[in-house]
Coordinates of C-alpha atoms in Angstrom, one line a residue:
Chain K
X1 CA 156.0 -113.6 119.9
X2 CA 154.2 -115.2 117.0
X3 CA 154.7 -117.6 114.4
X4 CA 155.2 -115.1 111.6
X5 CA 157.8 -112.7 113.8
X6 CA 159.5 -115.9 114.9
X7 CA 159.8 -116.8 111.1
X8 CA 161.0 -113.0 110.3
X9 CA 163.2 -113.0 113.0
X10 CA 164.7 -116.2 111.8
X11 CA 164.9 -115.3 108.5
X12 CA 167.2 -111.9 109.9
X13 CA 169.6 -114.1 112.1
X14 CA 170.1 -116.4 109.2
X15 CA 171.1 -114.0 106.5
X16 CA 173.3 -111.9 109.1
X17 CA 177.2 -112.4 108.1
X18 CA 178.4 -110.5 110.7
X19 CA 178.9 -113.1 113.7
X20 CA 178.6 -110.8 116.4
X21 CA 175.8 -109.3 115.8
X22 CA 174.6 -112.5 114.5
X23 CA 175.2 -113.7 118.2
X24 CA 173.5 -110.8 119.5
X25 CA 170.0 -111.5 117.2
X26 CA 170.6 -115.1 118.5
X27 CA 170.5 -114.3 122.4
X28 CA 168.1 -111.5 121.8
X29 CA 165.6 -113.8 120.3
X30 CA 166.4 -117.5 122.3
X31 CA 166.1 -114.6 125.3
X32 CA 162.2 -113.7 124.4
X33 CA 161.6 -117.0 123.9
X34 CA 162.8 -118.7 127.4
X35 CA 161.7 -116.0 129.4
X36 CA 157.8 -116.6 128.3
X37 CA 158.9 -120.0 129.9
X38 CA 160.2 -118.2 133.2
X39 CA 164.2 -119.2 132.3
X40 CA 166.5 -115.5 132.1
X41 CA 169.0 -116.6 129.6
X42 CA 172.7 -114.8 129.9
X43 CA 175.2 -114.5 127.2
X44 CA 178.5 -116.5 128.8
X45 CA 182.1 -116.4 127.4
X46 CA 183.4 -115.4 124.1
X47 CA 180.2 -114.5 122.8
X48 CA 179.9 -111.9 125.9
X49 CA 183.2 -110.8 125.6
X50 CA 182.5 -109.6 122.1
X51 CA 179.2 -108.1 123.2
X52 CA 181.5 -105.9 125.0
X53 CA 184.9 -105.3 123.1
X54 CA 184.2 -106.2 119.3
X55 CA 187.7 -107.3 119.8
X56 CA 187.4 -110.6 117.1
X57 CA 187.7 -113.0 119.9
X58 CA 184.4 -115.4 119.1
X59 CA 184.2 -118.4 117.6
X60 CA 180.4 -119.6 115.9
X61 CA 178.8 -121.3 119.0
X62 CA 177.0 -118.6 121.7
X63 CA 177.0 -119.8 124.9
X64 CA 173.9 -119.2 127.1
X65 CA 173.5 -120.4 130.2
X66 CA 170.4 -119.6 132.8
X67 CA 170.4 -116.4 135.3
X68 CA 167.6 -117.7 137.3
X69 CA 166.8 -120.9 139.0
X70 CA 164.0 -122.0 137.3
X71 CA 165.1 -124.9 134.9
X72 CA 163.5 -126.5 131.6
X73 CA 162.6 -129.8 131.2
X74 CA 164.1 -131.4 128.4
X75 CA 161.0 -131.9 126.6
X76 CA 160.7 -128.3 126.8
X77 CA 164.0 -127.2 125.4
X78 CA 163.2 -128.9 122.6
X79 CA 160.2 -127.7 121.9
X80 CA 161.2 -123.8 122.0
X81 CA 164.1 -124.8 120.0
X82 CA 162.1 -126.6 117.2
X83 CA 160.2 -123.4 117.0
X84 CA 163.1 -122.0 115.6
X85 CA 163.9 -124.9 113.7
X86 CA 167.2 -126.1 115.6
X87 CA 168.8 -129.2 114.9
X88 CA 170.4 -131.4 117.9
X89 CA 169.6 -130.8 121.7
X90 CA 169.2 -131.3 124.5
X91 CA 172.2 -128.5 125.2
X92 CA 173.4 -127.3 122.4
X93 CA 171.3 -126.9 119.0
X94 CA 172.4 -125.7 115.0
X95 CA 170.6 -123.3 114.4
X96 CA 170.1 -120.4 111.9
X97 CA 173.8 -120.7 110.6
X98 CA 175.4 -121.1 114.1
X99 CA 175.1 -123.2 117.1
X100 CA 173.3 -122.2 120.5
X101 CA 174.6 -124.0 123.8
X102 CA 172.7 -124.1 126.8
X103 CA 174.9 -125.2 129.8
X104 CA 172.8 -124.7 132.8
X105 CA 173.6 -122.1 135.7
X106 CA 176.0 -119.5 135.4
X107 CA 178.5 -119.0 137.6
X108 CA 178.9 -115.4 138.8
X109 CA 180.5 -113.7 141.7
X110 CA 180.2 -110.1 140.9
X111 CA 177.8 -108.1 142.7
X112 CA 177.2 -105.9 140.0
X113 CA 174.1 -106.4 137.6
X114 CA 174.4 -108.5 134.4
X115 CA 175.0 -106.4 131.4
X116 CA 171.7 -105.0 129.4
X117 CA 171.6 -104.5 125.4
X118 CA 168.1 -104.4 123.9
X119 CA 168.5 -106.4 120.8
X120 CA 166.2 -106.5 118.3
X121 CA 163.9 -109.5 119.5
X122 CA 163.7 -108.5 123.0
X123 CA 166.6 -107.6 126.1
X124 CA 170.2 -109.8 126.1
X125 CA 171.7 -110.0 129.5
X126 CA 175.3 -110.3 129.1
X127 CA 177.8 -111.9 131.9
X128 CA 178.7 -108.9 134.1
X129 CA 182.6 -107.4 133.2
X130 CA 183.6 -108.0 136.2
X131 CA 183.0 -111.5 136.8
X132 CA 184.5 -112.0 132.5
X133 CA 187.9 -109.8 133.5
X134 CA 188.8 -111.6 136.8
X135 CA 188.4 -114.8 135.2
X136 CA 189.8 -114.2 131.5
X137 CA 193.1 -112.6 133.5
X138 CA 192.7 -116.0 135.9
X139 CA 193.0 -118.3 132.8
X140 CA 195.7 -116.0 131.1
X141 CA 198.4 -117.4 133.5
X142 CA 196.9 -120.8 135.4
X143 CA 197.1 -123.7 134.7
X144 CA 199.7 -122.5 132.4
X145 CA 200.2 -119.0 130.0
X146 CA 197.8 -118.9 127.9
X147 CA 197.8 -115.6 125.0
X148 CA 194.7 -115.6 124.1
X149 CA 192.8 -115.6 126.9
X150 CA 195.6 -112.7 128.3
X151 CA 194.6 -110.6 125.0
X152 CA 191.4 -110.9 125.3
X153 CA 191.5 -110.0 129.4
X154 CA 193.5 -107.4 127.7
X155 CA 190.6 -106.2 125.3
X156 CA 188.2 -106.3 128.1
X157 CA 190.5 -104.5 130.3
X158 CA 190.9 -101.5 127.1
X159 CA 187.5 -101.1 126.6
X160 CA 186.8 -100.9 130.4
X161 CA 189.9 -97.8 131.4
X162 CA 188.4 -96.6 128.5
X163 CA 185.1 -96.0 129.6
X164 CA 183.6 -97.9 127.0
X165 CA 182.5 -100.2 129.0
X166 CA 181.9 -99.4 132.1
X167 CA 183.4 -101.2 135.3
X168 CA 183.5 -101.4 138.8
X169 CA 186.8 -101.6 139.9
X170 CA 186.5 -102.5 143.4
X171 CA 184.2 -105.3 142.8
X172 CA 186.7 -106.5 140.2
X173 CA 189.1 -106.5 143.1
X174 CA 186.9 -108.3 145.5
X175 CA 186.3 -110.7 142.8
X176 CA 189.3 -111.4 142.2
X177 CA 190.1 -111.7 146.3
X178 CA 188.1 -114.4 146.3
X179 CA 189.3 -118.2 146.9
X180 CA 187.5 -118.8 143.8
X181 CA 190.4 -116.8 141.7
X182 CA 192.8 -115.3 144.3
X183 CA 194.8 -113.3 141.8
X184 CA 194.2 -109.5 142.5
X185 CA 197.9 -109.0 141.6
X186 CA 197.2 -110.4 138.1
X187 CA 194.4 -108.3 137.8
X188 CA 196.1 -105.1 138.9
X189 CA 199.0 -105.7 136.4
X190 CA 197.1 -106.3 133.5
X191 CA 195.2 -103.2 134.2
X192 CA 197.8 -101.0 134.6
X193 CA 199.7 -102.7 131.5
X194 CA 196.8 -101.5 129.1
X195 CA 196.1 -98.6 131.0
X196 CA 199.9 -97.2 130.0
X197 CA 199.5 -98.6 126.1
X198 CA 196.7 -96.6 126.5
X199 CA 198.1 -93.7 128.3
X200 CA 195.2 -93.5 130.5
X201 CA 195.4 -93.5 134.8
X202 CA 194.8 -97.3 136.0
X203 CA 191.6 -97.3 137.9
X204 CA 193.7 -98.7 140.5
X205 CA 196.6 -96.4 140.9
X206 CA 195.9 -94.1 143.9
X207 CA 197.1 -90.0 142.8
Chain D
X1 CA 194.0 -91.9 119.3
X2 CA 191.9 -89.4 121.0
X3 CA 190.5 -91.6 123.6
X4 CA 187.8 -89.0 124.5
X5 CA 184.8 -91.0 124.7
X6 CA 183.0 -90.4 121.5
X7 CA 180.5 -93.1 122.3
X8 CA 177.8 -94.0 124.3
X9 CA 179.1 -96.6 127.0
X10 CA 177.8 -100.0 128.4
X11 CA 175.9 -98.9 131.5
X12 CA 176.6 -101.3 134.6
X13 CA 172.9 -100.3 136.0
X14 CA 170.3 -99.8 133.2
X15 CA 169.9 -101.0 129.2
X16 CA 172.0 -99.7 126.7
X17 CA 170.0 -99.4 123.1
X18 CA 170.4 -101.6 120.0
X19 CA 171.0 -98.5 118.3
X20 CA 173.6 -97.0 120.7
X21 CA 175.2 -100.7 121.3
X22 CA 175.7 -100.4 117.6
X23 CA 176.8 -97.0 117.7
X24 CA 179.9 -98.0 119.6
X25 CA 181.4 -101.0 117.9
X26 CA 183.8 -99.2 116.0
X27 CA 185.0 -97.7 118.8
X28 CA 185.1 -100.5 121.1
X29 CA 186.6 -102.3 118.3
X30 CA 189.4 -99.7 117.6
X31 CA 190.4 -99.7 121.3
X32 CA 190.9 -103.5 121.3
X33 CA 193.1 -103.7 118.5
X34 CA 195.0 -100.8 120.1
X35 CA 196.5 -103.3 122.8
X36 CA 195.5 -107.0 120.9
X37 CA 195.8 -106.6 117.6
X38 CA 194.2 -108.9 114.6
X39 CA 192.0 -111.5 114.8
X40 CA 192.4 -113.5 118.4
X41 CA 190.1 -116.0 117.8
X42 CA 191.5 -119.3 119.5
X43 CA 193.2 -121.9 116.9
X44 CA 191.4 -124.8 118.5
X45 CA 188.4 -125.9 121.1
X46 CA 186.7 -129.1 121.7
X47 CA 183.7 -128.0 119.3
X48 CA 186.5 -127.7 116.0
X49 CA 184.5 -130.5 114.4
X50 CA 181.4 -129.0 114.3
X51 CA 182.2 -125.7 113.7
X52 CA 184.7 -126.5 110.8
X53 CA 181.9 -128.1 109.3
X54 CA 179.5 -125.4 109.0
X55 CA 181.7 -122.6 109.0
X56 CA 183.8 -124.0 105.6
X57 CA 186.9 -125.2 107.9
X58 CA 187.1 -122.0 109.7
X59 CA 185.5 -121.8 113.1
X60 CA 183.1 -119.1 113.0
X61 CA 182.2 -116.5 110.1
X62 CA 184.6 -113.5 109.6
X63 CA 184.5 -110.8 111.3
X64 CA 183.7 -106.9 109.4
X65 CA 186.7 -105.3 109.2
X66 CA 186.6 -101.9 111.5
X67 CA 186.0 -99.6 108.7
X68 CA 182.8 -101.1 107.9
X69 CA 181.6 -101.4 111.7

């Protein structure tokens, strides 16, 4: 990408008043730039979450973190940042009317492949809905209640018996078997919950 | 609601396109707010100082109402 799309593609993000898709411009375009450097970015908490439900949950920071092993140098990450301007570093950057956080590997379990949106600037990778369900329901109840985080597992889970999103159940379940989160019984509520609202089978009840 | 998928979805394999990613915000949008109504942004986080700051003491810009989605 060169110096005049980069300044185009700036000029877009910065004038965008819709934060999610503002978001989306962001991770699309921080995506093309990293990946010339060999780092896959993914799009990480809220800011996936709204990728995938629209459901007014995000706050003004996208969270990125990396999908492969390779890692910048500082030096680096400052110098693809300053191409765009950004203010701050070496994790998290101003930047086009928002603020970009880098935070270093993501931490998935899912065996599914990350989510794909071609965004205007080049491909976002988006944490996979299996791995964002199992943990938003996991943080919904431990270490205490917490509502937002259950309505926004409750979002994800809406959009998912839906079909709008498209999930795989059983590796939601083995997910959330895991001794990393160990609350399939969470899970299945929740699912069932929003799956009656919704008056839709739950993925998970048997005929 | 008819919750016949009117939409195109988020594919688990494969790329969905800006143009049908955008296609579906409405909808994804309107079945949210079917079982969380409102704006559920959280209240508070550790980065409220800086986003209060740019974002004219809110913490992030507001988000398009459905209709406009």
């Amino acid at each position: 990408m060169d110096a005049s799309k980069i300044k185009s593609a700036l000029a877009d993000i910065t004038a965008e008043q819709d934060p999610t898709l503002k978001s989306l411009k962001m991770a699309s375009l921080c995506s093309a730039l990293w990946a010339k450097r060999g780092v896959q970015l993914v799009v990480v908490g809220g800011s996936a979450i709204e990728i995938l439900t629209e459901g007014a949950y995000a706050s003004g920071d996208l969270d990125l973190c990396h999908a492969n092993k390779a890692l910048l140098p500082m030096r680096e990450r400052q110098e693809i940042m300053g191409m765009l301007g950004a203010k701050g570093g070496p994790r998290n950057w101003e930047v086009a009317g928002m603020f970009v956080d880098v935070l270093g590997p993501v931490e998935s379990f899912a065996r599914t492949p990350y989510r794909r949106v071609q965004g205007p600037y080049g491909e976002v990778q988006v944490m996979k809905a299996e791995d964002l369900l199992v943990e938003r329901v996991l943080v919904s109840v431990y270490p205490a209640k917490n509502p937002a985080a259950r309505e926004c597992a409750r979002e994800l889970a809406s959009v998912a018996v839906a079909g709008a999103v498209n999930m795989d159940w059983s590796e939601v379940l083995r997910v959330a078997n895991l001794p990393e989160y160990r609350n399939v019984e969470e899970c299945k509520v929740l699912v069932r919950e929003v799956a009656n609202e919704l008056k839709i089978k739950s993925p998970f009840d048997s005929d | 609601m008819n919750l016949k998928l009117k939409v195109p979805s988020i594919p688990i394999e494969g790329t969905i396109s800006y143009e049908d990613w955008l296609k579906g915000r409405r909808y994804r949008r309107e079945l949210s707010k079917l079982v969380a109504p409102g704006v559920i942004r959280r209240k508070r986080s550790s980065s409220d100082r800086r986003l209060k700051k740019l974002f004219n003491g809110e913490r992030g810009l507001p988000f398009t109402p459905t209709e406009k989605l």
